[in-house]
Amino acid sequence: MPSYSWALVAVALAALVLGVESLLRVNLQSIGALGLVSALPPTYFFALGLALVGFVATLSLHKARPALLTLQVLVLVVILQGADPIIHGLPRLEASYRHLGIADYIAQTGHLDPRLDAYFNWPGFFSLLAMLSGSTGSRDLSSVATWAPIGINILMLVPLLALASRMTSNWRHAWASVWMFYLASWVGQDYLSPQAFAFLLMVILLACVLTVFGGWAWPPNKQRLIARLKRIVTFLDPAVHLRQRTGLARGDLAVLGLGCTLFIVAMTAAHQLTPFAVVPVLAAFLLTGRLRLRMLTLLAIVFPIVWLAVVAAPYTVGHIDSLIGSLGELGQTTSKAVTGRIAGSDEHLFVVNTRLAETAGVLILGSIGAVVARGRRVSWLTAALGAGMPVVLYVVQPYGGELLLRLYMYGLPFAAILMVVPLMRKSSAPLGWMRALGLLLLSSVLAMTTIVSRYGNDLVENFTPDEINVVNQLYAVAPPGSVLIEAVHNTPWRSQEYAGYKYDTLLSAVATPTVTRLTCGTVEWLGQSAGAYLIVTKSQVDEAETLGIGPQGDVNRFVSTCSTRPGWSLVYQNPGGVVYHIQGAGNAK
């Protein structure tokens, strides 16, 4: 390897060591309402700058250096996408703890209970975790949940590169697309979750489809409608590469087709939304000569519908209105997915606006890239369809207010391909200093905005060891079957005894000016029979203050007011939170 390549290796390793060391030195007490950006030391930003310069310099070399490019991307993954596990050393998001609890329940009982909650109606991912627990003999998978963001992003690398390589013959363009994906990936759905698992399968499926099964499903020269479609596609994208044959034997194609079908089945069994996001993409590929396997699109439509009607019937029957009640209600979807989230503290509003700005920037840059690509006669239509088609889900339902986040995530692998088109040459020739400088500038802007947009809620999305101790003490003192109450929906619990207690929440994580359930009487009513245990943690208070859940200071006022009432007794307290026991009629003295 030439000496300049070794120099770039040294730059990557220096960025990795300095970045990790800087993250390990972060003072958790310095993390404020703006998230990590207010606590990161200057050395971290220097390390991030080294990583950006190293990648752009490697991409500008005359010859492709896949191993060196891989190293540069992995360094970015660790220091940008892996900041949370390095700093906190605990699973991120309260959902991670619930997911661990579901897997533990399956591993311990050996069966599913679809009536318990919705998760058991889509058990594929949790069953895999339970198998991992059983095969390793380890009931505690918290370390897996802690390091999941790094692991999942590393697993995404090869599928992302395969997807990008299928849509461009320029190796620089393909690697730059992968680079942009990681820089603009602020949604944070890479924790231990069915969504992350299904998204990984989705990218693998689409990469396989475009690589192996490209071409028209119907002969264009025999059907007038298909011939017309082909002319339209050729007009829109003159450079589109419609590959009719792969050179593989029929048996090999059958095996690969079966593999793609299994990917769809696995997605369907693991996640409610992702299979439906794949359908419009496959349909668009089918109608534009990018997918000749007609049956695959049909199966992608049938499997999720059959699953809802048969396997998930216990959930579907009781939630018809939530599933289709918002069909066509664009105003309701917009309210829950966009305007309903623009609330909370001033710092949180800054984070939300940064997310909206980054999303809009990716959309604008992708659109500009598509226009430039068509002018250069560089293929663009497939990437545009991949990025845009999942948007049809917007007319179906708001998905708990998270639909916009999911649509951004689904479209990002394709949008990243279009974003870098203006900075690439049509051929694989070196970038030149102007394009390299432009790529470095764009990378820097995205890196900085992603630090704010991805980690802006760090104060409420991560937990301290003190909070974990509070939860452990709760389980230690509460008898099985007890009513356990959280003040705000943000507690790292249910990783054990998932079905062993009756869990209740006073306030959901939705911005609201008034909070009628946050009263002493509500807690006493919930525990009127046999008593109850109330847990209030620092993250609950921070979430209420940050997101605007009720008036400022309301949670603390609730605790100080109710804790002095007859029948309320302090069970445990540390800097991470408190546990109270509320006496009920069944255990009154």
XYZ file of C-alpha atoms in Angstrom, residues 33-473:
441
model
C -31.725 20.788 27.246
C -29.890 20.966 23.892
C -28.513 17.480 24.388
C -24.960 16.335 23.802
C -23.805 19.349 21.819
C -23.501 21.385 25.024
C -21.329 18.756 26.733
C -18.961 17.595 23.976
C -15.351 18.781 24.405
C -13.531 20.641 21.577
C -11.358 17.578 20.965
C -14.442 15.663 19.817
C -15.141 18.150 17.041
C -11.491 18.021 16.028
C -11.713 14.211 15.819
C -14.894 14.457 13.764
C -13.166 16.906 11.436
C -10.263 14.464 11.006
C -12.743 11.725 10.074
C -14.419 13.949 7.479
C -11.117 15.034 5.929
C -9.841 11.458 5.903
C -12.849 10.139 3.998
C -12.889 12.925 1.413
C -9.142 12.501 0.855
C -9.560 8.734 0.441
C -12.450 9.208 -1.979
C -10.263 11.599 -4.004
C -7.513 9.036 -4.612
C -6.961 7.932 -8.199
C -7.726 4.300 -7.404
C -10.444 2.781 -5.271
C -9.264 1.638 -1.839
C -12.270 -0.322 -0.487
C -10.555 -1.390 2.738
C -9.481 2.178 3.501
C -12.913 3.582 2.649
C -14.511 0.961 4.882
C -12.225 1.995 7.733
C -13.130 5.667 7.261
C -16.876 4.901 7.310
C -16.561 2.673 10.384
C -14.744 5.445 12.234
C -17.634 7.798 11.478
C -20.155 5.191 12.645
C -18.372 4.789 15.982
C -17.793 8.439 16.845
C -21.027 9.891 15.389
C -23.680 7.159 15.565
C -22.125 5.427 18.580
C -21.878 8.399 20.940
C -24.679 7.250 23.252
C -23.329 3.809 24.233
C -19.803 5.160 24.655
C -20.932 8.024 26.903
C -23.689 6.380 28.922
C -22.873 2.668 28.799
C -26.584 1.814 29.137
C -29.398 1.010 26.678
C -30.917 4.100 25.081
C -34.681 4.809 25.193
C -37.199 3.266 27.559
C -38.433 1.117 24.655
C -35.136 -0.805 24.741
C -35.942 -2.010 28.241
C -39.438 -3.069 27.216
C -38.011 -4.980 24.267
C -35.610 -6.789 26.577
C -38.534 -7.673 28.820
C -40.584 -9.108 25.955
C -37.655 -11.253 24.829
C -37.126 -12.387 28.422
C -40.816 -13.290 28.753
C -40.670 -15.436 25.602
C -37.400 -17.056 26.673
C -38.707 -17.903 30.146
C -42.226 -19.029 29.274
C -41.611 -20.467 25.824
C -44.828 -19.061 24.406
C -46.489 -15.909 23.084
C -49.501 -14.136 24.523
C -51.038 -11.910 21.812
C -53.574 -10.615 24.348
C -50.850 -9.158 26.560
C -50.083 -6.252 24.198
C -49.477 -5.441 20.527
C -45.833 -6.520 20.515
C -46.773 -10.195 20.802
C -48.719 -9.967 17.548
C -45.474 -9.210 15.685
C -43.032 -11.425 17.618
C -40.377 -12.161 15.002
C -37.660 -9.891 16.347
C -38.353 -10.721 19.985
C -38.284 -14.440 19.245
C -34.814 -14.023 17.761
C -33.674 -12.226 20.922
C -35.184 -15.017 23.020
C -33.299 -17.585 20.937
C -30.096 -15.602 21.484
C -30.737 -15.576 25.209
C -31.415 -19.295 25.278
C -28.478 -20.285 23.105
C -25.987 -18.212 25.102
C -27.455 -19.005 28.500
C -27.555 -15.292 29.282
C -30.826 -13.881 30.544
C -29.426 -10.346 30.642
C -29.087 -8.932 27.117
C -28.651 -5.339 28.262
C -25.145 -5.186 26.779
C -26.609 -6.128 23.393
C -29.135 -3.323 23.746
C -26.426 -0.877 24.837
C -24.203 -1.408 21.804
C -27.001 -1.985 19.288
C -26.625 1.457 17.596
C -23.049 0.690 16.579
C -23.778 -2.932 15.659
C -26.838 -2.151 13.555
C -25.107 0.641 11.656
C -22.157 -1.624 10.902
C -24.527 -4.309 9.620
C -26.111 -1.687 7.355
C -22.825 -0.883 5.594
C -22.672 -3.737 3.067
C -26.385 -3.581 2.063
C -26.195 0.204 1.666
C -23.107 -0.082 -0.510
C -24.718 -2.836 -2.593
C -27.835 -0.716 -3.069
C -25.863 2.356 -4.106
C -23.557 0.354 -6.386
C -26.571 -1.036 -8.218
C -27.761 2.463 -9.105
C -24.446 3.898 -10.243
C -21.383 2.516 -11.983
C -19.222 5.174 -10.303
C -17.530 3.726 -7.210
C -16.938 7.207 -5.797
C -20.638 7.967 -6.085
C -21.580 4.724 -4.308
C -19.240 5.305 -1.356
C -20.195 8.972 -1.077
C -23.855 7.892 -0.897
C -23.155 5.547 2.014
C -21.201 8.335 3.708
C -24.121 10.750 3.319
C -26.540 8.209 4.754
C -24.599 7.985 8.010
C -24.105 11.741 8.213
C -27.809 12.494 7.697
C -29.215 9.608 9.769
C -30.613 11.551 12.721
C -33.826 9.612 13.384
C -32.181 7.314 15.940
C -34.174 4.179 15.113
C -31.001 2.089 15.315
C -31.595 0.956 18.895
C -32.537 -2.636 19.797
C -35.930 -2.664 18.112
C -38.108 -4.438 15.531
C -37.924 -1.264 13.422
C -34.145 -1.428 13.103
C -34.268 -5.144 12.286
C -36.993 -4.685 9.656
C -35.230 -1.691 8.093
C -32.043 -3.724 7.711
C -34.038 -6.475 5.981
C -35.704 -3.877 3.764
C -32.404 -2.499 2.485
C -31.038 -6.017 1.886
C -34.220 -6.970 0.006
C -34.161 -3.925 -2.282
C -30.447 -4.321 -2.984
C -31.016 -7.980 -3.920
C -34.008 -7.152 -6.121
C -32.153 -4.488 -8.099
C -29.070 -6.664 -8.469
C -30.632 -9.954 -9.478
C -34.140 -9.346 -10.752
C -33.840 -6.148 -12.797
C -35.766 -5.843 -16.043
C -39.322 -5.696 -17.325
C -41.807 -8.182 -15.905
C -43.693 -8.157 -19.219
C -42.143 -8.094 -22.735
C -42.329 -4.442 -23.904
C -42.416 -5.479 -27.545
C -45.553 -7.586 -27.068
C -47.744 -5.388 -24.883
C -48.687 -1.869 -25.877
C -49.088 -0.555 -22.339
C -45.684 -1.840 -21.284
C -44.104 -0.389 -24.417
C -45.613 2.984 -23.535
C -44.334 2.703 -19.979
C -40.882 1.905 -21.290
C -40.907 5.000 -23.507
C -41.945 7.167 -20.556
C -39.204 5.710 -18.370
C -36.615 6.191 -21.104
C -37.761 9.782 -21.610
C -37.547 10.569 -17.896
C -34.285 8.721 -17.349
C -32.417 8.109 -20.602
C -29.498 6.568 -18.743
C -31.522 4.011 -16.802
C -29.884 0.599 -17.039
C -32.652 -1.940 -17.581
C -30.951 -5.232 -17.059
C -32.950 -8.129 -18.416
C -30.594 -11.000 -17.621
C -28.266 -11.770 -14.766
C -26.360 -14.703 -16.220
C -27.393 -16.865 -13.273
C -28.820 -20.341 -13.676
C -32.548 -20.788 -13.166
C -31.951 -22.760 -9.977
C -29.815 -19.968 -8.530
C -32.491 -17.418 -9.388
C -35.109 -19.588 -7.682
C -33.030 -19.741 -4.508
C -32.505 -15.974 -4.527
C -36.202 -15.412 -5.186
C -37.025 -17.620 -2.212
C -34.532 -15.637 -0.125
C -36.257 -12.363 -1.063
C -39.597 -13.899 -0.137
C -38.229 -14.931 3.259
C -37.031 -11.374 3.833
C -40.610 -10.168 3.300
C -41.948 -12.828 5.664
C -39.396 -11.868 8.316
C -40.283 -8.168 7.996
C -43.972 -8.983 8.237
C -43.467 -11.031 11.405
C -41.285 -8.372 13.027
C -42.831 -4.967 12.347
C -46.206 -3.406 11.587
C -45.148 -0.589 9.236
C -42.045 -1.587 7.273
C -43.709 -4.282 5.098
C -46.248 -1.705 3.925
C -43.420 0.747 3.146
C -41.784 -1.852 0.887
C -44.922 -2.430 -1.203
C -45.048 0.934 -3.065
C -41.299 0.776 -3.732
C -41.520 -2.706 -5.252
C -44.617 -1.696 -7.237
C -42.791 1.341 -8.643
C -39.789 -0.807 -9.577
C -42.138 -3.293 -11.258
C -43.766 -0.601 -13.385
C -40.479 1.037 -14.402
C -38.554 -2.028 -15.528
C -36.469 -2.462 -12.394
C -38.155 -5.635 -11.151
C -39.197 -8.516 -13.348
C -40.302 -10.815 -10.529
C -44.038 -10.042 -10.504
C -44.886 -12.561 -7.811
C -42.611 -10.818 -5.303
C -44.688 -7.636 -5.379
C -47.888 -9.637 -5.016
C -46.491 -11.524 -2.024
C -45.335 -8.254 -0.459
C -48.960 -7.074 -0.607
C -50.571 -10.311 0.543
C -48.347 -11.262 3.486
C -48.903 -8.134 5.665
C -52.642 -8.153 4.991
C -52.982 -11.844 5.842
C -50.875 -11.308 8.938
C -53.174 -8.515 10.137
C -56.286 -10.560 9.412
C -55.133 -13.904 10.821
C -51.991 -13.904 12.977
C -52.518 -10.451 14.516
C -56.303 -10.836 14.723
C -56.335 -10.398 18.543
C -54.879 -6.933 18.027
C -56.631 -6.047 14.769
C -60.155 -6.777 16.009
C -59.834 -4.355 18.911
C -57.988 -1.618 17.018
C -59.779 -1.258 13.687
C -60.317 2.446 14.224
C -56.659 3.157 15.038
C -55.550 1.148 11.992
C -57.810 2.669 9.332
C -59.687 5.420 11.131
C -57.217 8.045 9.887
C -57.309 6.887 6.273
C -57.195 9.971 4.059
C -57.108 12.345 7.049
C -54.030 14.294 5.961
C -54.712 17.078 8.427
C -54.758 14.673 11.349
C -51.566 12.982 10.176
C -49.829 16.339 9.759
C -51.008 17.466 13.181
C -49.636 14.388 14.940
C -46.472 13.939 12.889
C -45.393 17.575 12.483
C -47.256 20.393 14.209
C -47.988 18.344 17.331
C -44.263 17.890 17.862
C -43.428 21.598 17.656
C -43.893 22.199 21.362
C -41.944 22.215 24.592
C -39.073 24.267 25.943
C -37.184 26.798 23.815
C -34.222 24.444 23.603
C -36.426 21.581 22.466
C -38.031 23.781 19.830
C -34.542 24.541 18.519
C -33.849 20.798 18.262
C -37.173 20.159 16.495
C -36.560 22.987 14.037
C -33.062 21.639 13.369
C -34.599 18.282 12.519
C -37.105 19.879 10.184
C -34.344 21.936 8.561
C -32.120 18.888 8.054
C -35.022 16.911 6.611
C -35.886 19.741 4.258
C -32.228 20.104 3.288
C -31.944 16.436 2.380
C -35.157 16.691 0.338
C -33.974 19.808 -1.506
C -30.492 18.440 -2.188
C -31.976 15.157 -3.390
C -34.305 17.003 -5.769
C -31.431 19.107 -7.107
C -29.413 15.927 -7.561
C -32.208 14.349 -9.605
C -32.376 17.379 -11.906
C -28.602 17.468 -12.332
C -28.510 13.717 -12.989
C -31.060 13.962 -15.759
C -29.144 16.823 -17.341
C -25.941 14.773 -17.273
C -27.762 11.637 -18.485
C -26.927 9.872 -15.235
C -29.500 7.388 -13.925
C -31.728 8.916 -11.233
C -35.282 7.568 -11.522
C -34.780 4.442 -9.425
C -33.314 6.409 -6.532
C -36.099 8.984 -6.766
C -38.759 6.270 -6.655
C -37.093 4.576 -3.698
C -36.937 7.848 -1.795
C -40.434 9.037 -2.650
C -42.781 6.069 -2.860
C -43.062 5.323 0.900
C -44.726 8.752 1.205
C -47.995 7.133 0.070
C -48.272 5.845 3.654
C -48.943 9.443 4.677
C -52.571 9.053 3.608
C -53.073 5.917 5.721
C -52.377 6.854 9.358
C -49.964 8.936 11.492
C -48.410 5.857 13.183
C -48.536 7.343 16.640
C -47.126 10.655 15.432
C -43.877 9.057 14.252
C -44.733 8.588 10.573
C -42.622 11.475 9.265
C -39.566 10.115 11.083
C -40.097 6.671 9.575
C -40.657 8.015 6.047
C -37.426 9.983 6.279
C -35.582 6.854 7.383
C -37.089 4.674 4.632
C -36.201 7.166 1.927
C -32.746 8.198 3.163
C -30.690 5.389 1.507
C -32.045 6.520 -1.866
C -32.043 10.262 -1.172
C -28.361 10.047 -0.189
C -27.574 8.700 -3.675
C -29.164 11.745 -5.292
C -27.706 14.277 -2.839
C -24.122 13.744 -3.952
C -24.757 13.741 -7.719
C -23.754 17.431 -8.198
C -20.461 16.734 -6.383
C -19.543 13.697 -8.506
C -18.135 13.465 -11.996
C -20.055 11.471 -14.574
C -17.145 9.049 -14.835
C -15.025 7.574 -12.049
C -12.345 10.220 -12.534
C -10.910 11.910 -9.397
C -13.120 14.562 -7.840
C -10.810 17.532 -8.158
C -10.266 20.037 -5.386
C -13.500 21.988 -5.951
C -15.768 18.952 -5.692
C -13.744 17.555 -2.797
C -14.077 20.858 -0.947
C -17.822 20.895 -1.635
C -18.191 17.342 -0.310
C -16.202 18.249 2.795
C -18.338 21.334 3.400
C -21.598 19.395 2.979
C -20.298 16.650 5.259
C -19.380 19.193 7.935
C -22.816 20.844 7.857
C -24.626 17.507 8.075
C -22.372 16.249 10.863
C -23.043 19.328 12.989
C -26.795 19.326 12.404
C -26.994 15.591 13.122
C -25.273 16.065 16.484
C -28.108 18.434 17.410
C -30.988 16.610 15.710
C -30.016 13.081 16.771
C -28.762 13.842 20.279
C -30.889 16.880 21.112
C -33.160 14.771 23.335
C -30.276 13.035 25.086
C -31.408 14.333 28.454
C -34.650 12.339 28.241
C -33.629 9.439 25.993
C -30.854 8.122 28.242
C -30.829 7.049 31.843
C -28.357 7.203 34.711
C -27.206 4.312 36.943
C -29.150 5.969 39.770
C -32.376 5.654 37.785
C -31.664 1.998 37.060
C -31.139 1.477 40.815
C -34.494 3.120 41.524
C -36.211 0.675 39.171
C -34.345 -2.285 40.689
C -35.427 -1.238 44.178
